[in-house]
XYZ file of C-alpha atoms in Angstrom:
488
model
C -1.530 36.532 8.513
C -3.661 39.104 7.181
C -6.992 39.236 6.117
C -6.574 40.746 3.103
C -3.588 38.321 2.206
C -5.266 35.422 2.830
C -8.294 36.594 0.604
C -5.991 36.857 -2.000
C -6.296 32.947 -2.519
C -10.106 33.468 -3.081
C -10.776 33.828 -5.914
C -11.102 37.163 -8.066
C -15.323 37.021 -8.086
C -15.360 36.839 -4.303
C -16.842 40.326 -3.167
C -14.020 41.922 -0.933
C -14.054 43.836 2.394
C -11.660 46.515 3.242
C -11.579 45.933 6.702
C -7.449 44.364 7.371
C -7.656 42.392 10.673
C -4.933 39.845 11.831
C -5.941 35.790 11.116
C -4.641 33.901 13.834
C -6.405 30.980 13.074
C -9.051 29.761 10.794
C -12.149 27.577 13.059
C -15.305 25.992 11.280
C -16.219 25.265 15.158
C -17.593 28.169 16.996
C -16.501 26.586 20.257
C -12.990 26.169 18.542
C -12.778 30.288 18.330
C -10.619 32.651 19.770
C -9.621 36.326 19.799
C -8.240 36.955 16.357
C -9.893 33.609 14.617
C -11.359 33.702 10.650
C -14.547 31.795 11.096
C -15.680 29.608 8.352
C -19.539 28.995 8.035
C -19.825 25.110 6.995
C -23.344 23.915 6.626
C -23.161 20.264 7.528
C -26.354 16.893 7.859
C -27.257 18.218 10.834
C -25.734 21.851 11.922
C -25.218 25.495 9.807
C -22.020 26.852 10.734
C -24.479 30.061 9.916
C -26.323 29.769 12.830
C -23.181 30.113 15.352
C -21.851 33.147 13.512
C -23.161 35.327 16.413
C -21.228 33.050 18.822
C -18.015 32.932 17.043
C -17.943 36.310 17.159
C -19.015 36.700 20.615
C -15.888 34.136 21.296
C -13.176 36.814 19.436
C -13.760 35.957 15.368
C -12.500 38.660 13.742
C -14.059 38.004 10.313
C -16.863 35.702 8.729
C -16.854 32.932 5.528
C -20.471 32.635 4.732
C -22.820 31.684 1.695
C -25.995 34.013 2.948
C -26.389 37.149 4.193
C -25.213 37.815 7.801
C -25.891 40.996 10.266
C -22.706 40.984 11.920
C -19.946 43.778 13.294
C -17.204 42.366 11.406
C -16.434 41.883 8.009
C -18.373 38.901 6.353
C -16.904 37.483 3.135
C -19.230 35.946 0.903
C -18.775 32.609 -1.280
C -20.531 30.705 -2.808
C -18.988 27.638 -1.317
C -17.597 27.933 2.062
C -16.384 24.420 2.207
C -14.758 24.753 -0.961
C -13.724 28.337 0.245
C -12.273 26.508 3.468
C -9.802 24.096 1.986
C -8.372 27.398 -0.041
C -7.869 29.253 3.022
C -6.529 26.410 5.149
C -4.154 25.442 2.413
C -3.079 28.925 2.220
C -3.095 29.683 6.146
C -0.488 26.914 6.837
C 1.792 27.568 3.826
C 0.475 24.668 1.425
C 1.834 22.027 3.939
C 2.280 18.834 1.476
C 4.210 20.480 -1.328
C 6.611 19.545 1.167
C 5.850 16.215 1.829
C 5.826 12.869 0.003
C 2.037 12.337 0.258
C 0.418 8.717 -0.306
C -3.657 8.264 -0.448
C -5.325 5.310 -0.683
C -8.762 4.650 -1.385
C -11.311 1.605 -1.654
C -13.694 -0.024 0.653
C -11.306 -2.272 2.719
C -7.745 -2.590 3.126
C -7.433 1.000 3.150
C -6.463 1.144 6.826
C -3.997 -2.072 6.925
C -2.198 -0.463 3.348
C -1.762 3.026 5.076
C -0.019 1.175 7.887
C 2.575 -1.213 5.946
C 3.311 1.694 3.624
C 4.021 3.767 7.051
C 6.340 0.667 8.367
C 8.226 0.239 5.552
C 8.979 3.737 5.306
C 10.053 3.848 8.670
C 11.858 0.921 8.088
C 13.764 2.691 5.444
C 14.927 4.982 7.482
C 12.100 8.066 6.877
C 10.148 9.671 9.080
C 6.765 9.334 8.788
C 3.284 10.640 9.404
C -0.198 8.820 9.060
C -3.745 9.640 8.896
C -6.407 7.170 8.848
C -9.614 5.183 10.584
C -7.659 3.976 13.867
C -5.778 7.632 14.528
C -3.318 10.388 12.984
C 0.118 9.774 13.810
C 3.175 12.034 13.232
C 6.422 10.030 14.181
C 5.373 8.124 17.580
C 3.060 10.753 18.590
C -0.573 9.820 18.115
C -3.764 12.201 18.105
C -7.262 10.999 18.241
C -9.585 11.170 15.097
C -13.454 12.036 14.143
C -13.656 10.416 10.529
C -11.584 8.582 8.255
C -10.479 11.278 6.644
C -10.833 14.899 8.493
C -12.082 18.092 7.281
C -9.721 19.966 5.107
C -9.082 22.324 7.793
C -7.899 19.514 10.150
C -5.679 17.617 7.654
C -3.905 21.304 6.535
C -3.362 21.848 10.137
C -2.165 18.301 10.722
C 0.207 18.948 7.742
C 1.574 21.926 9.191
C 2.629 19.760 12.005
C 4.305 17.047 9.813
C 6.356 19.450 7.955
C 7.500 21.328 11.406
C 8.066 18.046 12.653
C 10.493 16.921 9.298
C 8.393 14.122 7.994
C 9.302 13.122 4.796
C 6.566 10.380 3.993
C 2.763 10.696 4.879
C 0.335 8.165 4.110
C -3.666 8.707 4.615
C -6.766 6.827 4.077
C -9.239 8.888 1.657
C -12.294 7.872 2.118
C -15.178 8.445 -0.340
C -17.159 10.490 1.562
C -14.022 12.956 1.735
C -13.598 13.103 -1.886
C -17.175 13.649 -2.624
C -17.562 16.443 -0.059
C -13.960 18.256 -1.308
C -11.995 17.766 2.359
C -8.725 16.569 0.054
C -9.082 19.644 -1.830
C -5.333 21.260 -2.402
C -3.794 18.137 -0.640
C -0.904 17.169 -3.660
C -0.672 13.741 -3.468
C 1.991 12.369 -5.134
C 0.762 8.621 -5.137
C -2.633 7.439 -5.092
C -3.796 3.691 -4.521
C -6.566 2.058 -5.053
C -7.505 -1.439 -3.105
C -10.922 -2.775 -4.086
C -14.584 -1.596 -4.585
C -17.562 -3.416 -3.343
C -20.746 -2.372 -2.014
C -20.565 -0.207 0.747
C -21.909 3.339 2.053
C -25.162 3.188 -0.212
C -27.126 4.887 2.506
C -24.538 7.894 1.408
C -23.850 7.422 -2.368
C -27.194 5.837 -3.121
C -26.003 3.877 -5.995
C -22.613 1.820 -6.843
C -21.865 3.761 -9.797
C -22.073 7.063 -7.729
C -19.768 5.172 -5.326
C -17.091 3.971 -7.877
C -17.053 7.543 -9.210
C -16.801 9.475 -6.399
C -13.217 7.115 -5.162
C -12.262 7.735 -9.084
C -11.819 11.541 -7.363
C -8.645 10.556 -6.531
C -7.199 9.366 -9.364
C -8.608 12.627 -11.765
C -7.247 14.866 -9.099
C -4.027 13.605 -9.246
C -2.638 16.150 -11.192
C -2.462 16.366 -14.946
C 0.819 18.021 -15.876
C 4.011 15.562 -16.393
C 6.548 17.065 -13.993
C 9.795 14.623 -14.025
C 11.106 16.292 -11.378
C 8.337 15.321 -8.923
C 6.144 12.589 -11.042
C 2.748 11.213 -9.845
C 1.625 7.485 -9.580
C -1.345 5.999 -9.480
C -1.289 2.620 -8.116
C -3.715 0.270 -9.287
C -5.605 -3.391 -8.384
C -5.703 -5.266 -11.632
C -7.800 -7.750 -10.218
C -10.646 -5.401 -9.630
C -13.039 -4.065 -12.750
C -13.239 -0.414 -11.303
C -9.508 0.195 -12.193
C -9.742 -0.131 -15.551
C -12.185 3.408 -15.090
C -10.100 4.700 -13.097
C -6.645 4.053 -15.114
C -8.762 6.229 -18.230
C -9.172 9.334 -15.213
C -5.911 10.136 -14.650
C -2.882 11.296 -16.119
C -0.503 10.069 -14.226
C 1.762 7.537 -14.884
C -0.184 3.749 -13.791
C 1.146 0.959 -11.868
C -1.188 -2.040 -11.619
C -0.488 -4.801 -9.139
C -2.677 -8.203 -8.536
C -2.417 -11.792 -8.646
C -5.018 -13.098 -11.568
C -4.357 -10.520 -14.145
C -0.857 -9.608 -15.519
C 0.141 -6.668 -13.837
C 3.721 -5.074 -13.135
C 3.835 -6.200 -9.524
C 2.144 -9.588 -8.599
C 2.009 -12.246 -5.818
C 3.025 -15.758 -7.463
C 2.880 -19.222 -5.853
C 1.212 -17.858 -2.910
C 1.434 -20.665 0.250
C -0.087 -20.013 3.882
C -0.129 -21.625 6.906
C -1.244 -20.700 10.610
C 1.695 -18.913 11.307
C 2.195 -16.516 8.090
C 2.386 -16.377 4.490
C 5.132 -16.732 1.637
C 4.722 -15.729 -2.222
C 7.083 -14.933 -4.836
C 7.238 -11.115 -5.180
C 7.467 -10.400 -9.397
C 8.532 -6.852 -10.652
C 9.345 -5.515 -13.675
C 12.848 -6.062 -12.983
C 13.121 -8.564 -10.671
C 11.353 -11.431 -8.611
C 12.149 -11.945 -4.863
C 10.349 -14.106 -2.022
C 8.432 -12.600 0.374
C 7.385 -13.760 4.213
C 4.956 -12.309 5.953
C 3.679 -13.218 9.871
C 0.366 -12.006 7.721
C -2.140 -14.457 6.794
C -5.677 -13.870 4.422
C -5.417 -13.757 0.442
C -6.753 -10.108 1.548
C -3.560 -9.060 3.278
C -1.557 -10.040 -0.230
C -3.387 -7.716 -1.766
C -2.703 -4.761 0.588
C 1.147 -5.719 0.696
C 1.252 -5.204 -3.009
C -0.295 -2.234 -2.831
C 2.038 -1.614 0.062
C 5.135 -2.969 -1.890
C 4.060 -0.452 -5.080
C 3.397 2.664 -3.263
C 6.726 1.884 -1.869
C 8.663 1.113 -4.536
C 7.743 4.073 -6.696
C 8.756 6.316 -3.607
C 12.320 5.069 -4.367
C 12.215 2.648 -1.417
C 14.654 -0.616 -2.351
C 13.055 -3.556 -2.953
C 15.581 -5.258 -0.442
C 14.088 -2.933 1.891
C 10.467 -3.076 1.341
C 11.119 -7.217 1.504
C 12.781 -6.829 5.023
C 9.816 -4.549 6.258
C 7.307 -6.766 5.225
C 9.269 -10.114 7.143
C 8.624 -8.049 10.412
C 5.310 -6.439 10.260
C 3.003 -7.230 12.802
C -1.064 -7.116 12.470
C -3.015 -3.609 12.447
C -4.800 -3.211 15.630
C -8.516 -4.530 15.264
C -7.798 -6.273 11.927
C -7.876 -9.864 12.447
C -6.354 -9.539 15.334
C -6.098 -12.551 17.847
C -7.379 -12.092 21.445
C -5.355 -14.715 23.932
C -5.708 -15.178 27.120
C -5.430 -19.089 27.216
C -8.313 -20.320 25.638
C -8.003 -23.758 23.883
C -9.830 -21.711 20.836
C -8.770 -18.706 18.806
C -10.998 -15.952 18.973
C -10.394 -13.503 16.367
C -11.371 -9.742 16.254
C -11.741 -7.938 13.061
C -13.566 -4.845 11.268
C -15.235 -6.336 8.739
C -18.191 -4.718 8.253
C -18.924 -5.042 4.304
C -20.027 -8.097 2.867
C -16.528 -8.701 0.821
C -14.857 -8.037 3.625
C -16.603 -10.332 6.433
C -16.099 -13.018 3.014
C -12.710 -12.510 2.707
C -11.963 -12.817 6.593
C -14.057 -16.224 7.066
C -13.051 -17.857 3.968
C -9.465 -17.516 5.692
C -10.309 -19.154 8.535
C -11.861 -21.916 6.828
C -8.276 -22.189 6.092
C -6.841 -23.229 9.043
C -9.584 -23.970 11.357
C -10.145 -27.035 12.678
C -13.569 -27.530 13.901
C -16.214 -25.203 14.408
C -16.201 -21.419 12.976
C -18.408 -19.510 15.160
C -19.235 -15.311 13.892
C -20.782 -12.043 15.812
C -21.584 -9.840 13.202
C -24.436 -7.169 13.146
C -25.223 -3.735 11.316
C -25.160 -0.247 11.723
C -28.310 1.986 12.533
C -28.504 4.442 9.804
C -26.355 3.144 7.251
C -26.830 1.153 4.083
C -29.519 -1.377 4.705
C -29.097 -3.052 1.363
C -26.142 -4.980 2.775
C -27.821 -6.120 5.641
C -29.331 -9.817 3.977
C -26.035 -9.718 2.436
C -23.852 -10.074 5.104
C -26.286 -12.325 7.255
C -26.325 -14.836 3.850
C -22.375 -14.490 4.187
C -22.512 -15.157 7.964
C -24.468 -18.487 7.363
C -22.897 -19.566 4.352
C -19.493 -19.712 5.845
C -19.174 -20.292 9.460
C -21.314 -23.289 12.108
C -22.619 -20.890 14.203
C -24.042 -17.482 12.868
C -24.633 -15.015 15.528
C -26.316 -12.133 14.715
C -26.226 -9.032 17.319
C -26.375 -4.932 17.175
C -23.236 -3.274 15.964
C -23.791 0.659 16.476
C -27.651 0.461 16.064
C -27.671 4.702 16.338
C -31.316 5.866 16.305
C -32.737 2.874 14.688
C -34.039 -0.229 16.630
C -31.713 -3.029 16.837
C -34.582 -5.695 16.678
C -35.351 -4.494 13.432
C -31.888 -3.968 11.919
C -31.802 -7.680 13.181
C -34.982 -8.582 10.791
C -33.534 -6.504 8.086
C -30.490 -9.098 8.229
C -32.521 -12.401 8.632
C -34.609 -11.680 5.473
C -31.552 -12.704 3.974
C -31.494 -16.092 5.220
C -33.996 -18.917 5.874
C -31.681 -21.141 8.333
C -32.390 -20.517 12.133
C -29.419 -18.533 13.497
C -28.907 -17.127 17.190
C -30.106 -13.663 17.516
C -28.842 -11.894 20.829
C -29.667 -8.062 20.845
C -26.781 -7.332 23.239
C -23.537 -7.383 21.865
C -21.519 -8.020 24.935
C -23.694 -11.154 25.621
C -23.489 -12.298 22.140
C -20.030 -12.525 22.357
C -20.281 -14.110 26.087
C -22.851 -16.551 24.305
C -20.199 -17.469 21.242
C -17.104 -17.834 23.848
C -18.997 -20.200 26.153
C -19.960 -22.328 23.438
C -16.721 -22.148 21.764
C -14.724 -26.097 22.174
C -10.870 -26.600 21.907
C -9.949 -26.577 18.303
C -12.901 -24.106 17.386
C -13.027 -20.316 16.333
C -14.921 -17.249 17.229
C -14.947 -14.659 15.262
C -16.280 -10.770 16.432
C -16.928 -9.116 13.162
C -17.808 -5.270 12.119
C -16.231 -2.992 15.091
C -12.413 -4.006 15.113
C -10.216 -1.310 17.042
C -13.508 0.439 17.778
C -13.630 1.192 21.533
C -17.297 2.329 21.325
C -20.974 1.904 20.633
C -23.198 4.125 19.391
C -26.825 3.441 20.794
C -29.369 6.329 20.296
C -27.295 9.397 20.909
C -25.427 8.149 23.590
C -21.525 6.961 22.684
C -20.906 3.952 25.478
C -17.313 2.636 25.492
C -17.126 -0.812 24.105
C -14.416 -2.985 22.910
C -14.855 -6.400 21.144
C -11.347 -7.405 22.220
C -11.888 -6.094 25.760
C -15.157 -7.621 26.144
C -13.898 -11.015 25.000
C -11.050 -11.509 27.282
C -13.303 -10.882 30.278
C -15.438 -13.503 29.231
C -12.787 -15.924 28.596
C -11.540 -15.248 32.166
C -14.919 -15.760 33.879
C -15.456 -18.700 31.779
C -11.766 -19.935 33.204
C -12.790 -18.978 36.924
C -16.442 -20.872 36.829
């Protein structure tokens, strides 16, 4: 594409060049660059796209997007918001990629991940092909690509697009995360549903207050479009059990679809029963009620199968359908997932790393378990410390044995993150610094009939100590010490 075409998208204050070079690709990473490549200066919490200008074009850029003057020999196109600039151009560049798909987002602090993936199953189990973006990975069809953030850069998602539609994928479902909607990186994505799962505190080192927080996932919703086009409508799916929604149902113009299990909403969960081995409710729509089983189990996973179930069923997938799907679904990896390798105990690894969520996930296994609830759980380095007594009061209040250890400490010390969390408490709890031994200390305490718990890192194969990025995985690190415990 050229230049001068692409500019066209800018809009018409943007000074203009004259210079007509052939785009072959748009980078915001220098080291990304190559002969023919639009550059995009991004400044970012810890880089300036600015300052690698020189190198991109050094590397073959054949133009500049920048906010402040540059001295450079090609043409330099000057906005006054290159990130905002970027999602323009990328959208452009790769032919506005999801006006030709059928484009789900869901927001909220948990279940975002586990709703992207049943709406992705049942979709596939309805006979679509599918494409996913989220937490764990993107996925387009059975082919998986590795991720950075919950939700990419608008650059990366356009060109991830791109590969959906070349691929034929009729349904994509993403996780948005706040963060993303705050800092524009959905900008010209045209979602045609959005869903909301549940706001509680999370990310205040970010959004500094809740109310920032609550606003900035209510993105979604007033961005959903405002026209009524028949032909293609937009739905936004709502929880009617959660306050925020009621906010978010005023921002948007599209049509609204609550679901919930308190409040009367068009889709509910009634005469919900669960056992050890799964869960069965009585599935109410406006036009007719069905039972549902699930292998599922947690009054949390209801909640993201009827967002599941709604998404679904306003994507004109049959409720006979979305009912089968939903009998066969397996876990998502790293959420609540079991990790068996004999033991006469469950040991149960999950990413709850919010206070609601680490709630939710132990007041289910005060459910079924039998004797002793043991729980690893720490908190990250450089991230809302707020929630720290918060989730060590939750710890305490709802398992035997609270175990409090380093999650991804990043630049801060663990010792103190590990004060930070017993200010919340005044019981004496187990404090082991090292996470692998914390979890080696909970397994060979654990006694037949008990469960262990590994909270906050879930699918995570990683840990994130200073700078340094070790690999580490709770499930990994748990069988091992089952089996040494076995051999001793």
């Amino acid at each position: 594409m050229k230049l001068q075409t692409l500019l066209q998208y800018l809009h018409n204050f943007t000074p203009r060049v004259t210079e007509n070079p052939t785009i072959t690709s748009i980078e915001m990473d220098s080291r990304e660059v190559q002969q023919g490549s639009l550059f995009v200066c991004i400044k970012g919490f810890t880089v300036d796209g600015h300052d690698f200008a020189e190198q991109a074009v050094a590397r073959g850029a054949v133009a500049i997007i920048a906010e402040r003057p540059l001295t450079l020999p090609v043409p330099v196109i000057y906005v006054n918001d290159s990130r905002r600039a970027l999602a323009v151009l990328a959208d452009a560049f790769y032919g506005q990629p999801t006006h030709h798909l059928h484009l789900i987002g869901v927001t909220g602090t948990n279940g975002k991940t586990s709703t992207t993936y049943f709406i992705e199953r049942i979709c596939r189990h309805a006979g679509k092909k599918t494409g996913l973006i989220g937490t764990i990975h993107m996925k387009i069809g059975d082919e998986t690509y590795d991720v950075n953030n919950t939700t990419p850069e608008s650059l990366v998602l356009q060109k991830m697009f791109r590969k959906m539609v070349d691929a034929d994928v009729d349904v994509a479902a993403m996780e948005v995360s706040s963060h993303a909607l705050h800092m524009g990186r959905v900008h010209g994505c045209d979602f045609d549903v959005a869903v909301f799962t549940n706001l509680t505190q999370d990310h205040l080192d970010y959004h500094q207050t809740m109310d920032h927080y609550r606003w900035s996932k209510g993105l979604l919703f007033a961005q959903l479009g405002n026209r009524f086009d028949h032909q293609r409508p937009k739905f936004a799916i709502l929880n009617a059990d959660d306050a925020a929604s009621e906010e978010y149902k005023k921002s948007t113009a599209a049509n609204v679809v609550t679901y919930g299990i308190h409040h009367e909403s068009d889709i509910m969960a009634k005469n919900i029963e669960m056992t050890t081995s799964g869960t069965t409710f009585q599935l109410v729509t406006p036009t007719e009620m069905v039972e549902v089983k699930t292998k599922l189990i947690g009054m949390f996973n209801v909640y993201n199968v009827l967002a599941a179930v709604s998404a679904c069923l306003v994507s004109n997938i049959p409720l006979a359908t979305i009912v089968e799907a939903i009998a066969h679904m397996e876990g998502v990896p790293g959420r609540f997932e079991v990790v068996d390798a004999g033991q006469p105990f469950t040991v149960i690894v999950d990413y709850a790393h919010t206070p609601d969520s680490l709630e939710n996930v132990l007041k289910t296994i005060r459910q079924f378990a039998k004797k002793r609830v043991f729980v690893v759980v720490g908190c990250g380095g450089d991230r809302d410390r707020t929630k720290r007594p918060l989730m060590a009061q939750i710890a305490v209040q709802y398992s035997d044995v609270p175990i409090f250890t380093s999650d991804n400490p990043r630049s801060e010390d663990p010792l103190a993150i590990l004060n930070d969390m017993k200010q919340g408490v005044t019981e004496d709890v187990v404090c082991i610094v090292d996470r692998k031994e914390a979890i080696t200390y909970a397994i060979e305490q654990a006694e037949e009939g008990d469960v262990v718990l590994i909270a906050g890192k879930g699918h995570e194969t990683y840990q994130i100590i200073g700078k340094d990025v070790l690999y580490f995985d709770d499930r990994v690190v748990a069988r091992e010490a089952i089996q040494r415990r076995k051999e001793k």
